[in-house]
CSV table of C-alpha atoms in Angstrom, one decimal:
chain,number,residue,atom,x,y,z
A,1,MET,CA,-47.7,91.3,125.4
A,2,LEU,CA,-45.5,90.5,122.4
A,3,ALA,CA,-45.3,86.8,123.4
A,4,ALA,CA,-49.1,86.5,123.2
A,5,VAL,CA,-49.3,88.2,119.8
A,6,LEU,CA,-46.5,86.0,118.6
A,7,ARG,CA,-48.4,82.9,119.8
A,8,ARG,CA,-51.5,84.0,118.0
A,9,THR,CA,-49.5,84.5,114.9
A,10,GLY,CA,-48.4,80.9,115.3
A,11,GLU,CA,-52.1,80.0,115.2
A,12,GLY,CA,-52.4,81.6,111.8
A,13,ASP,CA,-53.9,84.9,112.9
A,14,ARG,CA,-52.9,87.5,110.3
A,15,ALA,CA,-54.1,90.4,112.4
A,16,ALA,CA,-51.7,89.3,115.1
A,17,PHE,CA,-49.0,88.9,112.6
A,18,GLU,CA,-49.5,92.5,111.5
A,19,GLU,CA,-49.3,93.6,115.2
A,20,VAL,CA,-46.0,91.7,115.6
A,21,TYR,CA,-44.7,93.5,112.5
A,22,ARG,CA,-45.9,96.9,113.7
A,23,ARG,CA,-44.3,96.4,117.1
A,24,THR,CA,-41.0,95.0,116.0
A,25,CYS,CA,-40.2,96.1,112.5
A,26,VAL,CA,-37.9,99.0,113.5
A,27,LYS,CA,-35.8,96.8,115.8
A,28,LEU,CA,-35.6,93.9,113.4
A,29,PHE,CA,-34.8,96.3,110.5
A,30,GLY,CA,-31.9,97.5,112.7
A,31,VAL,CA,-30.6,93.9,112.8
A,32,CYS,CA,-30.9,93.6,109.0
A,33,LEU,CA,-29.1,97.0,108.5
A,34,ARG,CA,-26.3,96.0,110.8
A,35,ILE,CA,-25.7,92.8,108.8
A,36,LEU,CA,-26.6,94.2,105.3
A,37,PRO,CA,-25.9,97.9,105.2
A,38,VAL,CA,-27.4,98.4,101.8
A,39,ARG,CA,-31.0,99.4,102.5
A,40,GLN,CA,-32.6,97.5,99.7
A,41,GLU,CA,-30.8,94.3,100.8
A,42,ALA,CA,-31.7,94.9,104.4
A,43,GLU,CA,-35.4,95.3,103.4
A,44,GLU,CA,-35.3,92.0,101.5
A,45,ALA,CA,-33.7,90.3,104.5
A,46,LEU,CA,-36.5,91.8,106.6
A,47,GLN,CA,-39.1,90.2,104.3
A,48,ASP,CA,-37.4,86.9,104.6
A,49,ALA,CA,-37.3,87.2,108.4
A,50,TYR,CA,-41.0,88.0,108.7
A,51,LEU,CA,-41.9,85.1,106.4
A,52,SER,CA,-40.0,82.9,108.7
A,53,VAL,CA,-41.8,84.5,111.7
A,54,TRP,CA,-45.2,83.6,110.0
A,55,GLN,CA,-44.1,80.0,109.3
A,56,ARG,CA,-42.4,79.3,112.6
A,57,ALA,CA,-44.2,81.4,115.2
A,58,GLY,CA,-45.9,78.2,116.3
A,59,ALA,CA,-42.6,76.9,117.5
A,60,PHE,CA,-42.0,79.9,119.8
A,61,ASP,CA,-42.1,78.8,123.4
A,62,ALA,CA,-42.5,81.7,125.9
A,63,GLU,CA,-41.3,79.4,128.6
A,64,ARG,CA,-37.9,79.1,127.0
A,65,GLY,CA,-37.1,82.7,126.2
A,66,SER,CA,-38.2,86.2,125.4
A,67,ALA,CA,-40.2,86.9,122.2
A,68,MET,CA,-38.0,89.8,121.2
A,69,THR,CA,-34.8,87.6,121.5
A,70,TRP,CA,-36.5,84.9,119.5
A,71,LEU,CA,-37.3,87.4,116.8
A,72,ILE,CA,-33.9,89.0,116.8
A,73,THR,CA,-32.2,85.6,116.6
A,74,LEU,CA,-34.4,84.5,113.7
A,75,THR,CA,-33.8,87.8,111.9
A,76,ARG,CA,-30.1,87.6,112.4
A,77,ASN,CA,-30.1,84.0,111.0
A,78,ARG,CA,-32.1,85.0,107.9
A,79,ALA,CA,-29.9,87.9,107.2
A,80,ILE,CA,-26.8,85.8,107.5
A,81,ASP,CA,-28.4,83.2,105.3
A,82,ARG,CA,-28.8,85.9,102.7
A,83,LEU,CA,-25.2,86.9,103.0
A,84,ARG,CA,-24.1,83.3,102.6
A,85,ALA,CA,-26.4,82.6,99.7
A,86,LYS,CA,-24.9,85.6,97.8
A,87,GLY,CA,-21.4,84.7,98.6
A,88,LYS,CA,-21.0,87.8,100.6
A,89,ILE,CA,-19.7,86.4,103.9
A,90,ALA,CA,-16.8,88.7,104.9
A,91,THR,CA,-13.3,87.4,104.3
A,92,ALA,CA,-11.4,90.6,104.9
A,93,PRO,CA,-8.5,90.4,107.4
A,94,LEU,CA,-9.4,91.2,111.0
A,95,ASP,CA,-7.1,93.4,113.0
A,96,LEU,CA,-7.1,92.1,116.5
A,97,ALA,CA,-4.0,93.9,117.9
A,98,ASP,CA,-4.2,94.4,121.6
A,99,THR,CA,-3.8,98.1,121.2
A,100,VAL,CA,-6.9,98.3,119.0
A,101,ALA,CA,-9.8,99.5,121.1
A,102,ASP,CA,-13.2,97.9,120.5
A,103,PRO,CA,-15.5,100.7,119.7
A,104,ASP,CA,-19.1,99.7,119.5
A,105,PRO,CA,-20.0,100.8,116.0
A,106,ASP,CA,-23.4,101.8,117.3
A,107,ALA,CA,-22.1,103.5,120.4
A,108,ALA,CA,-24.1,106.7,119.6
A,109,ALA,CA,-27.3,104.7,119.9
A,110,LEU,CA,-26.4,103.6,123.4
A,111,ILE,CA,-27.7,106.7,125.0
A,112,GLU,CA,-31.2,105.4,124.2
A,113,ALA,CA,-30.3,101.7,124.7
A,114,SER,CA,-32.0,99.5,127.2
A,115,GLN,CA,-30.3,98.5,130.5
A,116,ASP,CA,-29.5,95.1,129.1
A,117,GLU,CA,-27.9,96.6,126.0
A,118,GLN,CA,-25.8,99.1,128.1
A,119,ARG,CA,-24.7,96.4,130.4
A,120,LEU,CA,-23.6,94.2,127.6
A,121,ALA,CA,-21.7,97.0,125.9
A,122,LEU,CA,-20.0,97.7,129.2
A,123,CYS,CA,-18.9,94.1,129.6
A,124,LEU,CA,-17.8,93.8,126.0
A,125,GLY,CA,-15.8,96.9,126.5
A,126,ARG,CA,-14.0,95.3,129.5
A,127,LEU,CA,-12.7,92.4,127.4
A,128,GLU,CA,-9.2,92.4,126.1
A,129,GLY,CA,-8.6,94.3,122.9
A,130,GLY,CA,-9.9,92.4,119.9
A,131,ASP,CA,-12.0,89.9,121.8
A,132,ALA,CA,-15.2,91.9,121.6
A,133,THR,CA,-14.5,92.4,117.9
A,134,LEU,CA,-14.3,88.6,117.4
A,135,ILE,CA,-17.6,88.1,119.2
A,136,ARG,CA,-19.4,90.9,117.4
A,137,THR,CA,-18.0,89.7,114.1
A,138,ALA,CA,-19.3,86.2,114.7
A,139,PHE,CA,-22.8,87.5,115.3
A,140,PHE,CA,-23.1,90.3,112.8
A,141,GLN,CA,-21.0,89.0,110.0
A,142,GLY,CA,-21.8,85.3,110.3
A,143,SER,CA,-18.1,84.3,110.8
A,144,THR,CA,-17.7,81.0,112.5
A,145,TYR,CA,-14.6,79.9,114.4
A,146,ALA,CA,-12.9,78.6,111.3
A,147,GLU,CA,-13.7,81.8,109.3
A,148,LEU,CA,-12.5,84.0,112.2
A,149,ALA,CA,-9.3,82.1,112.4
A,150,ALA,CA,-8.7,82.5,108.6
A,151,ARG,CA,-9.5,86.2,108.8
A,152,ALA,CA,-7.3,86.8,111.8
A,153,GLY,CA,-4.5,84.7,110.3
A,154,ALA,CA,-4.3,82.7,113.4
A,155,PRO,CA,-4.5,78.9,114.1
A,156,LEU,CA,-8.0,77.7,114.7
A,157,GLY,CA,-7.1,76.4,118.2
A,158,THR,CA,-5.7,79.8,119.2
A,159,ILE,CA,-8.8,81.7,118.1
A,160,LYS,CA,-11.1,79.2,119.7
A,161,SER,CA,-9.5,79.3,123.1
A,162,ARG,CA,-9.2,83.0,123.0
A,163,ILE,CA,-12.9,83.4,122.3
A,164,ARG,CA,-13.8,80.8,124.9
A,165,ARG,CA,-11.9,82.7,127.5
A,166,ALA,CA,-13.6,85.9,126.5
A,167,LEU,CA,-17.0,84.3,126.7
A,168,LEU,CA,-16.4,83.1,130.2
A,169,LYS,CA,-15.2,86.6,131.2
A,170,LEU,CA,-18.4,88.0,129.6
A,171,ARG,CA,-20.5,85.6,131.7
A,172,GLU,CA,-18.7,86.7,134.9
A,173,CYS,CA,-19.3,90.3,134.1
A,174,LEU,CA,-22.9,89.8,133.2
A,175,SER,CA,-24.0,87.5,136.0
B,1,MET,CA,-30.4,85.1,142.3
B,2,SER,CA,-28.7,81.8,142.0
B,3,VAL,CA,-28.7,80.2,138.6
B,4,PRO,CA,-27.7,76.6,138.5
B,5,ARG,CA,-24.3,76.6,136.8
B,6,LEU,CA,-23.4,74.4,134.0
B,7,PRO,CA,-19.9,73.0,133.5
B,8,ASP,CA,-17.9,75.5,131.6
B,9,ASP,CA,-17.8,73.3,128.5
B,10,ASP,CA,-21.6,73.1,128.3
B,11,GLU,CA,-21.9,76.8,129.1
B,12,LEU,CA,-19.5,77.6,126.3
B,13,LEU,CA,-21.2,75.3,123.8
B,14,ALA,CA,-24.5,77.1,124.6
B,15,ALA,CA,-22.7,80.5,123.9
B,16,GLU,CA,-21.1,79.2,120.7
B,17,LEU,CA,-24.4,78.2,119.4
B,18,ALA,CA,-26.0,81.5,120.3
B,19,PHE,CA,-23.3,83.6,118.8
B,20,GLY,CA,-23.1,81.5,115.6
B,21,LEU,CA,-19.5,80.4,116.2
B,22,ILE,CA,-20.0,76.7,115.4
B,23,ALA,CA,-21.2,75.2,112.1
B,24,GLY,CA,-22.0,71.9,110.5
B,25,ALA,CA,-22.3,68.7,112.6
B,26,GLU,CA,-21.1,70.5,115.8
B,27,ARG,CA,-24.0,73.0,115.4
B,28,GLN,CA,-26.6,70.3,114.6
B,29,ALA,CA,-25.5,68.3,117.7
B,30,ALA,CA,-25.8,71.4,119.9
B,31,GLN,CA,-29.2,72.2,118.5
B,32,ALA,CA,-30.5,68.7,119.0
B,33,ARG,CA,-29.4,68.9,122.6
B,34,LEU,CA,-31.7,71.9,123.2
B,35,ALA,CA,-34.7,69.7,123.0
B,36,GLN,CA,-33.4,67.2,125.5
B,37,ASP,CA,-31.4,69.1,128.1
B,38,SER,CA,-33.4,71.9,129.8
B,39,ALA,CA,-30.4,73.3,131.7
B,40,PHE,CA,-28.5,73.6,128.5
B,41,ALA,CA,-31.5,75.2,126.8
B,42,ALA,CA,-31.8,77.7,129.6
B,43,ALA,CA,-28.1,78.6,129.3
B,44,HIS,CA,-28.6,78.9,125.5
B,45,ALA,CA,-31.6,81.2,126.0
B,46,ARG,CA,-29.5,83.4,128.3
B,47,TRP,CA,-26.7,83.7,125.7
B,48,GLN,CA,-29.3,84.5,123.1
B,49,ASP,CA,-30.5,87.3,125.3
B,50,TYR,CA,-26.9,88.6,125.5
B,51,ALA,CA,-26.4,88.4,121.8
B,52,ALA,CA,-29.7,90.2,121.2
B,53,ALA,CA,-28.5,92.9,123.5
B,54,MET,CA,-25.7,93.7,121.0
B,55,VAL,CA,-28.4,95.1,118.7
B,56,HIS,CA,-29.2,98.7,119.3
B,57,ASP,CA,-32.2,100.4,117.8
B,58,ALA,CA,-31.0,102.3,114.7
B,59,GLY,CA,-34.4,104.0,114.6
B,60,GLU,CA,-34.7,103.3,110.9
B,61,VAL,CA,-38.2,102.5,109.7
B,62,PRO,CA,-38.5,100.1,106.8
B,63,SER,CA,-40.4,101.4,103.7
B,64,PRO,CA,-44.1,100.8,103.7
B,65,SER,CA,-43.6,98.6,100.7
B,66,VAL,CA,-41.9,96.0,102.9
B,67,TRP,CA,-45.1,95.0,104.6
B,68,ASN,CA,-47.0,94.7,101.3
B,69,ALA,CA,-44.2,92.6,99.9
B,70,ILE,CA,-44.4,90.3,103.0
B,71,LEU,CA,-48.2,90.0,102.5
B,72,ALA,CA,-47.7,89.2,98.8
B,73,ARG,CA,-45.3,86.4,99.7
B,74,LEU,CA,-47.5,84.7,102.3
B,75,PRO,CA,-48.9,81.5,101.0
B,76,ALA,CA,-52.2,82.3,99.3
B,77,ASN,CA,-53.9,79.3,100.8
B,78,ASP,CA,-52.7,78.3,104.2
B,79,GLN,CA,-52.3,74.6,104.8
B,80,ALA,CA,-53.2,75.0,108.4
B,81,PRO,CA,-54.6,71.9,110.1
B,82,GLY,CA,-58.3,71.8,110.5
B,83,MET,CA,-58.8,73.9,107.4
B,84,VAL,CA,-62.2,74.0,105.8
B,85,PRO,CA,-62.2,71.6,102.9
B,86,ARG,CA,-61.9,73.3,99.5
B,87,ALA,CA,-65.3,72.3,98.3
B,88,THR,CA,-67.0,74.2,101.1
B,89,LEU,CA,-64.6,77.1,100.7
B,90,ARG,CA,-66.0,77.7,97.3
B,91,TRP,CA,-69.6,77.4,98.1
B,92,TRP,CA,-70.3,81.0,97.3
B,93,GLN,CA,-68.7,80.9,94.0
B,94,ALA,CA,-71.4,78.7,92.5
B,95,GLY,CA,-73.8,81.5,92.3
B,96,ALA,CA,-71.3,84.3,91.7
B,97,ALA,CA,-71.9,84.4,88.0
B,98,ALA,CA,-75.5,85.3,88.5
B,99,ALA,CA,-75.4,87.4,91.6
B,100,SER,CA,-72.5,89.2,93.1
B,101,ALA,CA,-70.9,87.3,96.0
B,102,ALA,CA,-72.0,89.8,98.5
B,103,ALA,CA,-75.6,89.8,97.4
B,104,LEU,CA,-75.5,86.0,97.8
B,105,VAL,CA,-73.8,86.3,101.2
B,106,LEU,CA,-76.4,88.7,102.4
B,107,GLY,CA,-79.3,86.7,100.9
B,108,VAL,CA,-78.1,83.6,102.9
B,109,VAL,CA,-77.9,85.7,106.0
B,110,ALA,CA,-81.3,87.1,105.6
B,111,ALA,CA,-82.8,83.6,105.1
B,112,GLN,CA,-80.9,82.3,108.1
B,113,ARG,CA,-81.9,84.9,110.6
B,114,PRO,CA,-84.0,87.9,110.0
B,115,ALA,CA,-83.9,89.0,113.7
B,116,GLN,CA,-81.2,91.6,113.9
B,117,VAL,CA,-80.4,94.0,116.7
B,118,VAL,CA,-78.8,97.2,115.8
B,119,VAL,CA,-77.9,99.8,118.3
B,120,GLN,CA,-79.9,102.9,117.5
B,121,VAL,CA,-77.8,105.9,118.2
B,122,PRO,CA,-78.9,109.2,116.8
B,123,ALA,CA,-76.9,109.5,113.6
B,124,ALA,CA,-75.4,112.6,112.3
B,125,PRO,CA,-73.1,111.6,109.5
B,126,THR,CA,-69.9,113.5,110.4
B,127,PRO,CA,-67.1,111.7,108.7
B,128,VAL,CA,-64.8,111.7,111.7
B,129,ALA,CA,-67.3,110.6,114.3
B,130,PRO,CA,-66.6,107.2,115.8
B,131,MET,CA,-68.8,104.5,114.6
B,132,VAL,CA,-70.2,101.4,116.3
B,133,ALA,CA,-71.9,98.2,115.2
B,134,VAL,CA,-73.5,95.3,117.0
B,135,LEU,CA,-73.4,92.1,114.9
B,136,THR,CA,-75.8,89.4,115.8
B,137,GLY,CA,-76.7,86.0,114.5
B,138,LYS,CA,-77.9,82.6,115.6
B,139,HIS,CA,-75.0,82.2,118.0
B,140,GLY,CA,-72.9,84.8,119.5
B,141,LEU,CA,-72.5,88.6,119.5
B,142,VAL,CA,-69.8,90.9,118.2
B,143,THR,CA,-69.5,94.6,118.9
B,144,ILE,CA,-67.2,96.7,116.8
B,145,SER,CA,-66.1,100.3,117.2
B,146,PHE,CA,-64.2,102.2,114.6
B,147,ASP,CA,-62.5,105.6,114.9
B,148,PRO,CA,-62.1,107.2,111.5
B,149,ALA,CA,-59.6,109.7,112.9
B,150,THR,CA,-57.1,107.0,113.6
B,151,GLY,CA,-58.2,104.2,111.3
B,152,ARG,CA,-58.3,101.8,114.3
B,153,MET,CA,-61.0,99.5,115.5
B,154,THR,CA,-61.8,97.5,118.6
B,155,SER,CA,-63.8,94.3,118.6
B,156,ALA,CA,-65.4,92.3,121.4
B,157,ALA,CA,-66.8,88.8,120.7
B,158,SER,CA,-68.7,86.4,122.8
B,159,GLY,CA,-70.5,83.1,122.2
B,160,LEU,CA,-68.8,82.3,118.9
B,161,ALA,CA,-68.0,78.7,118.6
B,162,LEU,CA,-65.7,78.4,115.6
B,163,GLY,CA,-63.5,75.4,116.6
B,164,ASP,CA,-60.5,75.4,114.3
B,165,HIS,CA,-61.7,78.3,112.2
B,166,ALA,CA,-61.1,82.0,112.2
B,167,ALA,CA,-63.7,84.8,112.3
B,168,GLN,CA,-63.2,87.3,109.6
B,169,LEU,CA,-64.8,90.7,109.7
B,170,TRP,CA,-66.1,92.4,106.5
B,171,VAL,CA,-67.6,95.7,105.5
B,172,ILE,CA,-70.1,95.5,102.7
B,173,PRO,CA,-70.9,99.0,101.3
B,174,ALA,CA,-73.5,99.9,98.8
B,175,ASP,CA,-71.6,98.4,95.9
B,176,GLY,CA,-72.1,95.0,97.5
B,177,LYS,CA,-68.4,94.1,97.4
B,178,PRO,CA,-67.1,92.8,100.8
B,179,ARG,CA,-63.8,94.4,102.0
B,180,SER,CA,-61.9,92.6,104.6
B,181,MET,CA,-61.4,94.3,107.9
B,182,GLY,CA,-59.2,91.5,109.0
B,183,VAL,CA,-59.4,88.3,111.1
B,184,MET,CA,-60.7,89.2,114.5
B,185,HIS,CA,-60.4,87.6,117.9
B,186,ALA,CA,-63.1,85.0,118.1
B,187,VAL,CA,-63.0,85.1,121.9
B,188,GLY,CA,-62.9,88.3,123.9
B,189,ALA,CA,-61.5,91.7,122.9
B,190,GLY,CA,-59.2,92.7,120.2
B,191,TRP,CA,-58.0,95.9,118.5
B,192,GLY,CA,-56.0,96.8,115.5
B,193,ARG,CA,-55.7,99.0,112.4
B,194,VAL,CA,-58.4,98.6,109.7
B,195,PRO,CA,-56.8,97.6,106.4
B,196,ALA,CA,-56.5,100.6,104.1
B,197,GLY,CA,-58.7,99.0,101.5
B,198,ALA,CA,-61.7,98.8,103.9
B,199,ILE,CA,-61.5,102.3,105.4
B,200,PRO,CA,-63.2,104.2,102.6
B,201,ALA,CA,-66.1,101.8,102.7
B,202,LEU,CA,-66.8,102.5,106.4
B,203,SER,CA,-69.6,104.9,106.9
B,204,ALA,CA,-72.8,105.0,108.9
B,205,GLY,CA,-75.4,102.6,107.5
B,206,VAL,CA,-73.0,100.1,105.9
B,207,THR,CA,-73.3,96.4,106.7
B,208,LEU,CA,-70.6,94.6,108.7
B,209,ALA,CA,-70.5,90.8,108.5
B,210,VAL,CA,-68.5,88.0,110.2
B,211,SER,CA,-67.7,84.9,108.1
B,212,VAL,CA,-66.2,81.6,109.1
B,213,GLU,CA,-62.8,81.3,107.4
B,214,PRO,CA,-59.8,79.0,107.5
B,215,VAL,CA,-57.2,79.8,110.1
B,216,GLY,CA,-55.3,82.9,108.9
B,217,GLY,CA,-58.3,84.3,107.0
B,218,SER,CA,-59.9,84.0,103.7
B,219,PRO,CA,-57.4,82.8,101.1
B,220,THR,CA,-59.3,84.6,98.3
B,221,GLY,CA,-59.8,88.0,99.7
B,222,LEU,CA,-63.6,87.5,99.7
B,223,PRO,CA,-65.8,85.6,102.2
B,224,THR,CA,-65.4,81.9,101.5
B,225,GLY,CA,-67.3,80.4,104.5
B,226,PRO,CA,-70.8,81.0,105.9
B,227,VAL,CA,-71.7,84.4,107.3
B,228,ILE,CA,-72.7,84.0,110.9
B,229,LEU,CA,-73.2,87.5,112.1
B,230,THR,CA,-74.3,90.8,110.6
B,231,GLY,CA,-75.0,94.3,111.8
B,232,LYS,CA,-75.1,97.9,110.6
B,233,MET,CA,-72.6,100.6,111.3
B,234,THR,CA,-73.9,103.6,113.2
B,235,ALA,CA,-72.2,106.9,113.7
B,236,THR,CA,-72.0,108.0,117.4
B,237,ALA,CA,-72.3,111.7,116.9
């Protein structure tokens, strides 16, 4: 099990670390590519991510969540760190018009997606136009509430309550 | 399934943390709460699962150089607790000027324990035949099997009492230079790919050895602690 190999990595077992890499590098590289589309930068972010895995695997607690989610979260954070460090956090205006559909940029990959992924894509698709874009933008571009508000040209309070409403809807749909 | 529901504000805070919507002091406060509030931590874990489900497999494989770059960036000398003190780590280096490290390692082993059990399997040195070795010493027993066709090995260990240290497996071919086969499971069974640097050295008749190393493996790429088990590789067909 991935959780067991991750735990051994936390104990300093390099063979276990290699096993974690072998099992997860394609998925985690997918996370990096989504955030940093230039392959070279994605590969550098992937290195950062696995170094963090090596350093922090001891803090992973299987009681509190899945190993893959832990790895994805950590990788996302390292890739966003790299974006920020390079001053590359997106500032481009966001188009959130109600009429704009929210195509999942990776929709083609959904055919092979897990059930969880398909369910989430379905629920995101049911949100009002623009809401799913806001949520995806936060996660994949590292935009916080304040940055989303600036990019959408909307007051912070408006964006915040809009996203919070969408998150509660998302929970209803997923539970 | 009924999941205890948090008040909406707490639920939303957990989601905001998981999706990276909040920053600064707000984020720090939410993170601090994870350690104290298990219901909040559970909600956060659930939202993290949702966020992770937005990632679809792109099916892109990173270049092989990425793994090497990661290895190169690992700290050369792990500061893991319970590490063997540096003085003992370097014991073998004292004589390295006169004798090669491997010769010394083997000499020490031979002095420690001459009795060695090797599985005698009729050997016909076909390069692709699987190989096995039984490694013995004062305490414990390790069996190794290696399949040259796939470059993978299995290990099974019993009776090793290493405490806070790791058991590292080495192949020592005719040139006497140990090549690491990786840190092995000190208890029970394990399997994995043999490092590329060790594969050419693996043939029938070579010596395998297990040395005691700091957690994470030898920091130098050569055995640094005492060798506790040895055995010879034998082809199975």
